[in-house]
Amino acid sequence: MSNYIEKYGLEAAAEISKHEVAHIQEIKRLVEKEHIDCDFTLTRTFDVFLDEAFATKSKNAYDSMVKKGLTSIQDAHFTPAKHAERVSGVKAAKGCFSFTAAHLWPYKFVMHLLSLAVARGLHLQTHTRVTHVTSTPDANGCYSVTTPRGIITAKKVVFASNGFTAGILPEYAQKIVPCRGLCSRIVTPDPNKAPYLNNTYCLQRPGHGMYDYLIPRVDGSIIVGGAKSTMSDKSVWYDNPNDNELIEPAKGYFDGYMQRGFVGWQDSGAYVDKVWTGVMGYTSDGQPHVGPIPKRPNQYVLAGFNGHGMPMVFLAAKGVAEMIRNDKTFEQTGLPRVYKTTDERLRSEENILLNRSY
């Protein structure tokens, strides 16, 4: 959040914070209303800083937001270095924030929602590739969407294509970039004897975007992702859509991870059960592109969530739906202003991805 305050100002940063925090209760309500079996768990999370300067910077930003009376951060609590390791359970912690969070099984969640939509008449095709979309409407106000199975027409088109957006929207080339990431599943020989771990974690290291995340699962396993410190060669992850093989320099990163980083795990026997790679949509300025596409009336984009989509996508999608169904403007949806896709952002020369230290 401190980086957002520096770049966009306190008010815009507060909009981002409010938007992300709102996802917890919104998704909880939906899961309960639709009886979605997706391992939804309401919990606490720790943002743990492994660098003292970064911890101080983040605490100062938090204090600034508190003084402004921003309600979205009232649930957060900061623990200084003196007690951070004991409170968080992370070795060499230099400070940590804790706040309410949630985790779920995304695939189960999405499949349930798709099933509901199909039952209500949605025509879902999962293996029909879109190769081209016209940029201007025809005389009837329709766009042509070309696929290997033929052409369909629509008056409104939504591009929820994340890292692959530039393949059908050339104006987003180098603005939304396919980037590979690495994730793992860590288990112990006997889950019932593993050290207790009931919080989710984000372990912040020095350098832009240098963090790992951990999600304990109800079966006793732990999902751990990150390993960015091993990816100094940008070709292995940047503008690379190959998810058929592991990121070679990073594939051993998670071996012994819990023993190295967490108090009480030295004799746990924790080991890596699975490692996989996937493609995310990263943006050149660090914010997603959401809303009406410049110079393309009635075409909308919802993409580029920088590997941080869980507390962004759901309500961003709701906002786009309101634009389409109720003719709301982007501003009327209440989405964070920095999410709005604009001609200015598309013309900008900024690319924080190429300046990252990993």
mmCIF file of C-alpha atoms in Angstrom:
data_model
loop_
_atom_site.group_PDB
_atom_site.id
_atom_site.type_symbol
_atom_site.label_atom_id
_atom_site.label_comp_id
_atom_site.label_asym_id
_atom_site.label_seq_id
_atom_site.Cartn_x
_atom_site.Cartn_y
_atom_site.Cartn_z
ATOM 1 C CA MET A 1 0.000 0.000 0.000
ATOM 2 C CA SER A 2 2.909 2.355 0.633
ATOM 3 C CA ASN A 3 3.864 2.152 -3.047
ATOM 4 C CA TYR A 4 0.308 3.039 -4.071
ATOM 5 C CA ILE A 5 0.294 6.094 -1.811
ATOM 6 C CA GLU A 6 3.573 7.293 -3.309
ATOM 7 C CA LYS A 7 2.398 6.839 -6.875
ATOM 8 C CA TYR A 8 -1.321 7.676 -6.800
ATOM 9 C CA GLY A 9 -1.907 9.581 -3.576
ATOM 10 C CA LEU A 10 -3.692 8.663 -0.379
ATOM 11 C CA GLU A 11 -7.247 8.916 -1.723
ATOM 12 C CA ALA A 12 -6.662 6.617 -4.691
ATOM 13 C CA ALA A 13 -4.734 4.152 -2.516
ATOM 14 C CA ALA A 14 -7.671 4.081 -0.103
ATOM 15 C CA GLU A 15 -9.996 3.152 -2.984
ATOM 16 C CA ILE A 16 -7.797 0.147 -3.787
ATOM 17 C CA SER A 17 -7.752 -0.929 -0.148
ATOM 18 C CA LYS A 18 -11.524 -0.583 0.216
ATOM 19 C CA HIS A 19 -12.125 -2.558 -2.982
ATOM 20 C CA GLU A 20 -9.916 -5.451 -1.900
ATOM 21 C CA VAL A 21 -11.285 -5.636 1.648
ATOM 22 C CA ALA A 22 -14.880 -5.676 0.343
ATOM 23 C CA HIS A 23 -14.254 -8.975 -1.452
ATOM 24 C CA ILE A 24 -14.165 -10.965 1.781
ATOM 25 C CA GLN A 25 -17.775 -10.384 2.798
ATOM 26 C CA GLU A 26 -19.087 -10.232 -0.784
ATOM 27 C CA ILE A 27 -17.699 -13.650 -1.634
ATOM 28 C CA LYS A 28 -18.692 -15.059 1.771
ATOM 29 C CA ARG A 29 -22.293 -13.985 1.141
ATOM 30 C CA LEU A 30 -22.299 -15.558 -2.306
ATOM 31 C CA VAL A 31 -20.811 -18.841 -1.088
ATOM 32 C CA GLU A 32 -23.455 -19.091 1.629
ATOM 33 C CA LYS A 33 -26.331 -18.003 -0.618
ATOM 34 C CA GLU A 34 -25.519 -20.466 -3.407
ATOM 35 C CA HIS A 35 -24.210 -23.231 -1.104
ATOM 36 C CA ILE A 36 -20.902 -23.387 -2.978
ATOM 37 C CA ASP A 37 -18.634 -26.219 -1.828
ATOM 38 C CA CYS A 38 -15.243 -24.560 -2.328
ATOM 39 C CA ASP A 39 -13.458 -24.884 1.042
ATOM 40 C CA PHE A 40 -14.155 -21.233 1.865
ATOM 41 C CA THR A 41 -12.358 -20.324 5.098
ATOM 42 C CA LEU A 42 -12.528 -17.028 6.954
ATOM 43 C CA THR A 43 -9.241 -16.414 8.750
ATOM 44 C CA ARG A 44 -6.453 -13.920 9.433
ATOM 45 C CA THR A 45 -3.486 -13.234 7.222
ATOM 46 C CA PHE A 46 0.003 -11.982 7.955
ATOM 47 C CA ASP A 47 1.937 -9.623 5.723
ATOM 48 C CA VAL A 48 5.423 -10.294 7.048
ATOM 49 C CA PHE A 49 8.377 -8.058 6.214
ATOM 50 C CA LEU A 50 11.814 -9.623 5.998
ATOM 51 C CA ASP A 51 13.451 -6.247 5.365
ATOM 52 C CA GLU A 52 13.549 -3.587 8.106
ATOM 53 C CA ALA A 53 13.417 -0.587 5.766
ATOM 54 C CA PHE A 54 10.389 -1.956 3.930
ATOM 55 C CA ALA A 55 8.672 -2.657 7.247
ATOM 56 C CA THR A 56 9.244 0.929 8.400
ATOM 57 C CA LYS A 57 8.009 2.355 5.103
ATOM 58 C CA SER A 58 4.832 0.271 5.226
ATOM 59 C CA LYS A 59 4.161 1.176 8.864
ATOM 60 C CA ASN A 60 4.505 4.887 8.035
ATOM 61 C CA ALA A 61 2.033 4.516 5.182
ATOM 62 C CA TYR A 62 -0.383 2.735 7.485
ATOM 63 C CA ASP A 63 -0.075 5.524 10.083
ATOM 64 C CA SER A 64 -0.885 8.100 7.404
ATOM 65 C CA MET A 65 -4.049 6.228 6.465
ATOM 66 C CA VAL A 66 -5.063 5.894 10.120
ATOM 67 C CA LYS A 67 -4.712 9.650 10.623
ATOM 68 C CA LYS A 68 -7.017 10.204 7.651
ATOM 69 C CA GLY A 69 -9.646 8.005 9.272
ATOM 70 C CA LEU A 70 -9.774 5.424 6.496
ATOM 71 C CA THR A 71 -12.149 2.695 7.629
ATOM 72 C CA SER A 72 -10.873 -0.058 5.307
ATOM 73 C CA ILE A 73 -7.744 -0.526 7.435
ATOM 74 C CA GLN A 74 -9.354 -0.490 10.875
ATOM 75 C CA ASP A 75 -9.058 -4.269 11.063
ATOM 76 C CA ALA A 76 -5.273 -4.239 10.493
ATOM 77 C CA HIS A 77 -2.748 -4.506 13.318
ATOM 78 C CA PHE A 78 1.004 -3.933 13.105
ATOM 79 C CA THR A 79 3.517 -5.861 15.215
ATOM 80 C CA PRO A 80 7.054 -4.413 15.346
ATOM 81 C CA ALA A 81 10.281 -6.355 14.942
ATOM 82 C CA LYS A 82 10.639 -7.065 18.668
ATOM 83 C CA HIS A 83 7.673 -9.458 18.656
ATOM 84 C CA ALA A 84 7.107 -10.070 14.934
ATOM 85 C CA GLU A 85 8.755 -13.498 14.783
ATOM 86 C CA ARG A 86 6.868 -14.744 17.820
ATOM 87 C CA VAL A 87 3.502 -13.368 16.659
ATOM 88 C CA SER A 88 3.761 -14.428 13.011
ATOM 89 C CA GLY A 89 5.807 -17.595 13.388
ATOM 90 C CA VAL A 90 8.127 -16.465 10.581
ATOM 91 C CA LYS A 91 11.848 -16.555 11.232
ATOM 92 C CA ALA A 92 13.737 -13.222 11.113
ATOM 93 C CA ALA A 93 10.531 -11.208 10.719
ATOM 94 C CA LYS A 94 11.198 -7.448 10.878
ATOM 95 C CA GLY A 95 7.566 -6.498 11.362
ATOM 96 C CA CYS A 96 4.158 -7.736 10.297
ATOM 97 C CA PHE A 97 0.588 -6.694 9.683
ATOM 98 C CA SER A 98 -2.313 -8.986 10.457
ATOM 99 C CA PHE A 99 -5.865 -8.522 9.207
ATOM 100 C CA THR A 100 -8.996 -10.483 8.309
ATOM 101 C CA ALA A 101 -8.751 -12.542 5.126
ATOM 102 C CA ALA A 102 -10.245 -15.584 3.459
ATOM 103 C CA HIS A 103 -9.169 -18.378 1.176
ATOM 104 C CA LEU A 104 -11.000 -20.878 -1.002
ATOM 105 C CA TRP A 105 -10.496 -23.402 -3.796
ATOM 106 C CA PRO A 106 -10.849 -21.174 -6.904
ATOM 107 C CA TYR A 107 -11.564 -23.993 -9.360
ATOM 108 C CA LYS A 108 -14.475 -25.311 -7.301
ATOM 109 C CA PHE A 109 -15.805 -21.770 -6.850
ATOM 110 C CA VAL A 110 -15.678 -20.950 -10.570
ATOM 111 C CA MET A 111 -17.082 -24.308 -11.684
ATOM 112 C CA HIS A 112 -20.082 -23.862 -9.412
ATOM 113 C CA LEU A 113 -20.784 -20.379 -10.786
ATOM 114 C CA LEU A 114 -20.394 -21.608 -14.369
ATOM 115 C CA SER A 115 -22.810 -24.450 -13.670
ATOM 116 C CA LEU A 116 -25.381 -21.952 -12.424
ATOM 117 C CA ALA A 117 -24.879 -19.787 -15.503
ATOM 118 C CA VAL A 118 -25.151 -22.735 -17.913
ATOM 119 C CA ALA A 119 -28.335 -23.856 -16.177
ATOM 120 C CA ARG A 120 -29.761 -20.413 -16.877
ATOM 121 C CA GLY A 121 -28.964 -20.551 -20.584
ATOM 122 C CA LEU A 122 -25.311 -19.570 -20.948
ATOM 123 C CA HIS A 123 -23.705 -21.144 -24.041
ATOM 124 C CA LEU A 124 -20.247 -21.986 -22.724
ATOM 125 C CA GLN A 125 -17.394 -23.017 -25.020
ATOM 126 C CA THR A 126 -14.035 -23.771 -23.422
ATOM 127 C CA HIS A 127 -12.068 -24.968 -26.465
ATOM 128 C CA THR A 128 -13.128 -22.428 -29.100
ATOM 129 C CA ARG A 129 -10.309 -19.965 -29.643
ATOM 130 C CA VAL A 130 -11.133 -16.387 -30.630
ATOM 131 C CA THR A 131 -8.711 -15.269 -33.338
ATOM 132 C CA HIS A 132 -10.058 -11.828 -34.225
ATOM 133 C CA VAL A 133 -12.617 -9.257 -33.132
ATOM 134 C CA THR A 134 -13.522 -6.316 -35.352
ATOM 135 C CA SER A 135 -12.661 -2.934 -33.885
ATOM 136 C CA THR A 136 -15.688 -1.076 -35.296
ATOM 137 C CA PRO A 137 -19.340 -2.138 -35.368
ATOM 138 C CA ASP A 138 -21.274 -2.904 -38.533
ATOM 139 C CA ALA A 139 -24.420 -1.118 -39.696
ATOM 140 C CA ASN A 140 -26.434 -3.017 -37.089
ATOM 141 C CA GLY A 141 -24.092 -2.037 -34.282
ATOM 142 C CA CYS A 142 -22.594 -5.542 -34.057
ATOM 143 C CA TYR A 143 -19.017 -6.751 -33.834
ATOM 144 C CA SER A 144 -17.764 -9.883 -35.588
ATOM 145 C CA VAL A 145 -15.964 -12.407 -33.408
ATOM 146 C CA THR A 146 -13.960 -14.894 -35.494
ATOM 147 C CA THR A 147 -13.326 -18.434 -34.261
ATOM 148 C CA PRO A 148 -12.211 -21.699 -35.951
ATOM 149 C CA ARG A 149 -15.851 -22.799 -35.737
ATOM 150 C CA GLY A 150 -17.214 -19.736 -37.480
ATOM 151 C CA ILE A 151 -18.101 -16.099 -36.871
ATOM 152 C CA ILE A 152 -20.526 -14.871 -34.257
ATOM 153 C CA THR A 153 -21.818 -11.329 -33.874
ATOM 154 C CA ALA A 154 -22.487 -9.373 -30.719
ATOM 155 C CA LYS A 155 -23.349 -5.805 -29.834
ATOM 156 C CA LYS A 156 -21.185 -5.924 -26.731
ATOM 157 C CA VAL A 157 -17.940 -7.833 -26.212
ATOM 158 C CA VAL A 158 -15.976 -8.420 -23.004
ATOM 159 C CA PHE A 159 -12.291 -9.372 -23.151
ATOM 160 C CA ALA A 160 -11.615 -11.354 -19.968
ATOM 161 C CA SER A 161 -8.473 -12.818 -21.521
ATOM 162 C CA ASN A 162 -5.900 -11.781 -18.910
ATOM 163 C CA GLY A 163 -2.318 -12.545 -20.007
ATOM 164 C CA PHE A 164 -3.378 -13.342 -23.566
ATOM 165 C CA THR A 165 -5.284 -10.102 -24.165
ATOM 166 C CA ALA A 166 -2.756 -8.575 -26.589
ATOM 167 C CA GLY A 167 -3.264 -11.536 -28.933
ATOM 168 C CA ILE A 168 -6.710 -10.208 -29.865
ATOM 169 C CA LEU A 169 -6.350 -6.578 -28.730
ATOM 170 C CA PRO A 170 -3.063 -5.381 -30.265
ATOM 171 C CA GLU A 171 -3.263 -2.019 -28.509
ATOM 172 C CA TYR A 172 -2.540 -3.880 -25.251
ATOM 173 C CA ALA A 173 0.788 -5.270 -26.480
ATOM 174 C CA GLN A 174 3.395 -4.714 -23.738
ATOM 175 C CA LYS A 175 0.616 -3.272 -21.564
ATOM 176 C CA ILE A 176 -0.769 -6.653 -20.503
ATOM 177 C CA VAL A 177 1.985 -9.241 -20.710
ATOM 178 C CA PRO A 178 1.850 -13.030 -20.198
ATOM 179 C CA CYS A 179 4.171 -13.821 -17.292
ATOM 180 C CA ARG A 180 4.913 -17.220 -15.830
ATOM 181 C CA GLY A 181 4.771 -17.939 -12.127
ATOM 182 C CA LEU A 182 5.531 -20.950 -9.944
ATOM 183 C CA CYS A 183 3.453 -22.614 -7.260
ATOM 184 C CA SER A 184 3.759 -25.697 -5.063
ATOM 185 C CA ARG A 185 1.936 -27.986 -2.680
ATOM 186 C CA ILE A 186 3.844 -28.844 0.497
ATOM 187 C CA VAL A 187 2.819 -31.729 2.743
ATOM 188 C CA THR A 188 4.088 -33.472 5.874
ATOM 189 C CA PRO A 189 4.393 -37.233 6.478
ATOM 190 C CA ASP A 190 1.631 -37.009 9.081
ATOM 191 C CA PRO A 191 -0.627 -33.912 8.713
ATOM 192 C CA ASN A 192 -2.017 -34.478 12.207
ATOM 193 C CA LYS A 193 1.439 -34.001 13.724
ATOM 194 C CA ALA A 194 2.498 -30.958 11.692
ATOM 195 C CA PRO A 195 2.959 -27.639 13.520
ATOM 196 C CA TYR A 196 -0.264 -25.654 13.705
ATOM 197 C CA LEU A 197 -0.682 -23.199 10.826
ATOM 198 C CA ASN A 198 -4.085 -21.583 10.427
ATOM 199 C CA ASN A 199 -3.254 -18.188 8.887
ATOM 200 C CA THR A 200 -2.430 -17.254 5.324
ATOM 201 C CA TYR A 201 0.830 -15.417 4.660
ATOM 202 C CA CYS A 202 2.543 -12.992 2.355
ATOM 203 C CA LEU A 203 6.296 -12.895 2.972
ATOM 204 C CA GLN A 204 7.699 -9.600 1.711
ATOM 205 C CA ARG A 205 11.365 -9.475 0.706
ATOM 206 C CA PRO A 206 13.513 -6.546 -0.488
ATOM 207 C CA GLY A 207 12.833 -5.570 -4.084
ATOM 208 C CA HIS A 208 9.733 -4.732 -6.124
ATOM 209 C CA GLY A 209 7.313 -7.648 -6.287
ATOM 210 C CA MET A 210 9.547 -9.886 -4.196
ATOM 211 C CA TYR A 211 7.136 -11.918 -2.110
ATOM 212 C CA ASP A 212 5.947 -15.465 -1.479
ATOM 213 C CA TYR A 213 2.430 -16.411 -0.439
ATOM 214 C CA LEU A 214 1.194 -19.342 1.656
ATOM 215 C CA ILE A 215 -2.282 -20.816 2.027
ATOM 216 C CA PRO A 216 -2.862 -23.664 4.506
ATOM 217 C CA ARG A 217 -5.511 -26.087 3.309
ATOM 218 C CA VAL A 218 -8.045 -28.082 5.291
ATOM 219 C CA ASP A 219 -6.343 -31.359 4.308
ATOM 220 C CA GLY A 220 -3.145 -30.274 6.089
ATOM 221 C CA SER A 221 -1.232 -29.335 2.947
ATOM 222 C CA ILE A 222 0.133 -25.859 2.232
ATOM 223 C CA ILE A 223 -0.014 -24.041 -1.099
ATOM 224 C CA VAL A 224 3.099 -21.884 -1.547
ATOM 225 C CA GLY A 225 3.800 -19.646 -4.521
ATOM 226 C CA GLY A 226 6.429 -17.109 -5.498
ATOM 227 C CA ALA A 227 10.126 -17.940 -5.920
ATOM 228 C CA LYS A 228 10.714 -14.686 -7.792
ATOM 229 C CA SER A 229 14.169 -14.243 -6.293
ATOM 230 C CA THR A 230 15.353 -17.112 -8.516
ATOM 231 C CA MET A 231 14.131 -15.538 -11.766
ATOM 232 C CA SER A 232 16.832 -12.999 -12.594
ATOM 233 C CA ASP A 233 16.714 -14.133 -16.227
ATOM 234 C CA LYS A 234 13.586 -12.357 -17.458
ATOM 235 C CA SER A 235 13.207 -14.650 -20.439
ATOM 236 C CA VAL A 236 12.075 -17.481 -18.158
ATOM 237 C CA TRP A 237 9.008 -15.551 -17.006
ATOM 238 C CA TYR A 238 8.453 -12.221 -18.850
ATOM 239 C CA ASP A 239 6.320 -12.293 -22.014
ATOM 240 C CA ASN A 240 6.483 -16.077 -21.838
ATOM 241 C CA PRO A 241 3.198 -18.009 -22.242
ATOM 242 C CA ASN A 242 4.751 -21.483 -22.002
ATOM 243 C CA ASP A 243 3.063 -23.314 -19.151
ATOM 244 C CA ASN A 244 4.037 -26.757 -20.440
ATOM 245 C CA GLU A 245 7.243 -26.902 -18.421
ATOM 246 C CA LEU A 246 8.553 -25.703 -15.060
ATOM 247 C CA ILE A 247 10.641 -22.581 -14.604
ATOM 248 C CA GLU A 248 13.985 -24.336 -14.455
ATOM 249 C CA PRO A 249 15.923 -21.958 -12.118
ATOM 250 C CA ALA A 250 13.041 -21.920 -9.629
ATOM 251 C CA LYS A 251 11.768 -25.487 -9.512
ATOM 252 C CA GLY A 252 13.811 -26.429 -6.397
ATOM 253 C CA TYR A 253 13.044 -23.221 -4.502
ATOM 254 C CA PHE A 254 10.335 -24.743 -2.307
ATOM 255 C CA ASP A 255 12.415 -27.699 -1.087
ATOM 256 C CA GLY A 256 12.817 -27.283 2.688
ATOM 257 C CA TYR A 257 10.780 -24.074 2.551
ATOM 258 C CA MET A 258 8.837 -24.510 5.782
ATOM 259 C CA GLN A 259 11.929 -25.663 7.690
ATOM 260 C CA ARG A 260 13.910 -22.606 6.532
ATOM 261 C CA GLY A 261 11.282 -19.991 7.112
ATOM 262 C CA PHE A 262 8.923 -20.979 9.923
ATOM 263 C CA VAL A 263 9.428 -21.442 13.632
ATOM 264 C CA GLY A 264 8.861 -25.002 14.840
ATOM 265 C CA TRP A 265 8.985 -26.678 11.451
ATOM 266 C CA GLN A 266 12.605 -27.873 11.593
ATOM 267 C CA ASP A 267 11.673 -31.494 12.360
ATOM 268 C CA SER A 268 8.316 -31.541 10.569
ATOM 269 C CA GLY A 269 9.529 -33.568 7.594
ATOM 270 C CA ALA A 270 7.622 -31.201 5.301
ATOM 271 C CA TYR A 271 8.358 -31.838 1.648
ATOM 272 C CA VAL A 272 7.215 -30.697 -1.790
ATOM 273 C CA ASP A 273 4.477 -32.908 -3.197
ATOM 274 C CA LYS A 274 3.857 -31.016 -6.447
ATOM 275 C CA VAL A 275 5.225 -27.991 -8.325
ATOM 276 C CA TRP A 276 3.580 -26.344 -11.317
ATOM 277 C CA THR A 277 3.763 -23.215 -13.431
ATOM 278 C CA GLY A 278 1.011 -21.012 -14.811
ATOM 279 C CA VAL A 279 0.558 -17.881 -16.889
ATOM 280 C CA MET A 280 -0.663 -14.643 -15.323
ATOM 281 C CA GLY A 281 -1.452 -11.270 -16.860
ATOM 282 C CA TYR A 282 0.960 -8.604 -15.625
ATOM 283 C CA THR A 283 0.605 -4.950 -16.566
ATOM 284 C CA SER A 284 3.222 -2.358 -17.384
ATOM 285 C CA ASP A 285 2.004 0.017 -14.652
ATOM 286 C CA GLY A 286 1.008 -2.539 -12.024
ATOM 287 C CA GLN A 287 -2.768 -2.029 -12.197
ATOM 288 C CA PRO A 288 -5.451 -4.067 -13.976
ATOM 289 C CA HIS A 289 -7.198 -2.766 -17.073
ATOM 290 C CA VAL A 290 -10.945 -2.608 -16.487
ATOM 291 C CA GLY A 291 -13.815 -0.952 -18.316
ATOM 292 C CA PRO A 292 -14.667 0.438 -21.754
ATOM 293 C CA ILE A 293 -11.837 0.027 -24.265
ATOM 294 C CA PRO A 294 -10.733 3.347 -25.757
ATOM 295 C CA LYS A 295 -11.927 3.862 -29.353
ATOM 296 C CA ARG A 296 -13.936 0.632 -29.290
ATOM 297 C CA PRO A 297 -17.538 1.486 -28.306
ATOM 298 C CA ASN A 298 -19.320 -1.289 -26.407
ATOM 299 C CA GLN A 299 -16.166 -3.347 -26.005
ATOM 300 C CA TYR A 300 -14.870 -3.907 -22.480
ATOM 301 C CA VAL A 301 -11.723 -5.306 -20.937
ATOM 302 C CA LEU A 302 -11.285 -7.116 -17.622
ATOM 303 C CA ALA A 303 -7.686 -8.286 -17.522
ATOM 304 C CA GLY A 304 -4.183 -7.865 -16.144
ATOM 305 C CA PHE A 305 -4.508 -8.622 -12.436
ATOM 306 C CA ASN A 306 -0.788 -9.101 -11.814
ATOM 307 C CA GLY A 307 -1.130 -12.398 -9.984
ATOM 308 C CA HIS A 308 -3.273 -10.662 -7.362
ATOM 309 C CA GLY A 309 -6.714 -11.290 -8.791
ATOM 310 C CA MET A 310 -8.416 -12.946 -5.825
ATOM 311 C CA PRO A 311 -9.194 -9.656 -4.020
ATOM 312 C CA MET A 312 -9.805 -7.759 -7.295
ATOM 313 C CA VAL A 313 -11.589 -9.761 -9.977
ATOM 314 C CA PHE A 314 -14.976 -10.544 -8.442
ATOM 315 C CA LEU A 315 -16.108 -6.968 -7.807
ATOM 316 C CA ALA A 316 -14.310 -5.666 -10.891
ATOM 317 C CA ALA A 317 -16.385 -8.102 -12.950
ATOM 318 C CA LYS A 318 -19.514 -6.938 -11.153
ATOM 319 C CA GLY A 319 -18.630 -3.368 -12.107
ATOM 320 C CA VAL A 320 -18.235 -4.291 -15.787
ATOM 321 C CA ALA A 321 -21.575 -6.115 -15.658
ATOM 322 C CA GLU A 322 -23.175 -2.922 -14.344
ATOM 323 C CA MET A 323 -21.641 -0.970 -17.222
ATOM 324 C CA ILE A 324 -23.109 -3.445 -19.718
ATOM 325 C CA ARG A 325 -26.529 -4.085 -18.168
ATOM 326 C CA ASN A 326 -27.274 -0.706 -16.612
ATOM 327 C CA ASP A 327 -25.242 1.625 -18.842
ATOM 328 C CA LYS A 328 -23.250 2.866 -15.873
ATOM 329 C CA THR A 329 -20.053 4.803 -16.447
ATOM 330 C CA PHE A 330 -16.852 3.473 -14.942
ATOM 331 C CA GLU A 331 -17.008 6.179 -12.269
ATOM 332 C CA GLN A 332 -20.571 5.247 -11.320
ATOM 333 C CA THR A 333 -19.539 1.686 -10.458
ATOM 334 C CA GLY A 334 -17.297 2.826 -7.596
ATOM 335 C CA LEU A 335 -14.303 0.840 -8.858
ATOM 336 C CA PRO A 336 -10.851 2.205 -7.983
ATOM 337 C CA ARG A 337 -9.966 4.963 -10.425
ATOM 338 C CA VAL A 338 -6.549 3.475 -11.177
ATOM 339 C CA TYR A 339 -8.157 0.314 -12.623
ATOM 340 C CA LYS A 340 -9.764 2.229 -15.494
ATOM 341 C CA THR A 341 -8.269 1.419 -18.872
ATOM 342 C CA THR A 342 -7.524 4.668 -20.699
ATOM 343 C CA ASP A 343 -5.836 5.887 -23.836
ATOM 344 C CA GLU A 344 -3.270 7.606 -21.626
ATOM 345 C CA ARG A 345 -2.302 4.306 -20.016
ATOM 346 C CA LEU A 346 -2.062 2.603 -23.400
ATOM 347 C CA ARG A 347 0.234 5.342 -24.711
ATOM 348 C CA SER A 348 2.435 5.493 -21.618
ATOM 349 C CA GLU A 349 6.070 4.398 -21.913
ATOM 350 C CA GLU A 350 6.135 3.196 -18.308
ATOM 351 C CA ASN A 351 7.003 -0.465 -17.777
ATOM 352 C CA ILE A 352 7.693 -1.401 -14.174
ATOM 353 C CA LEU A 353 8.044 -5.042 -15.177
ATOM 354 C CA LEU A 354 11.279 -4.435 -17.042
ATOM 355 C CA ASN A 355 12.681 -2.517 -14.073
ATOM 356 C CA ARG A 356 12.035 -5.236 -11.510
ATOM 357 C CA SER A 357 15.058 -6.449 -9.652
ATOM 358 C CA TYR A 358 14.318 -10.172 -10.075
#
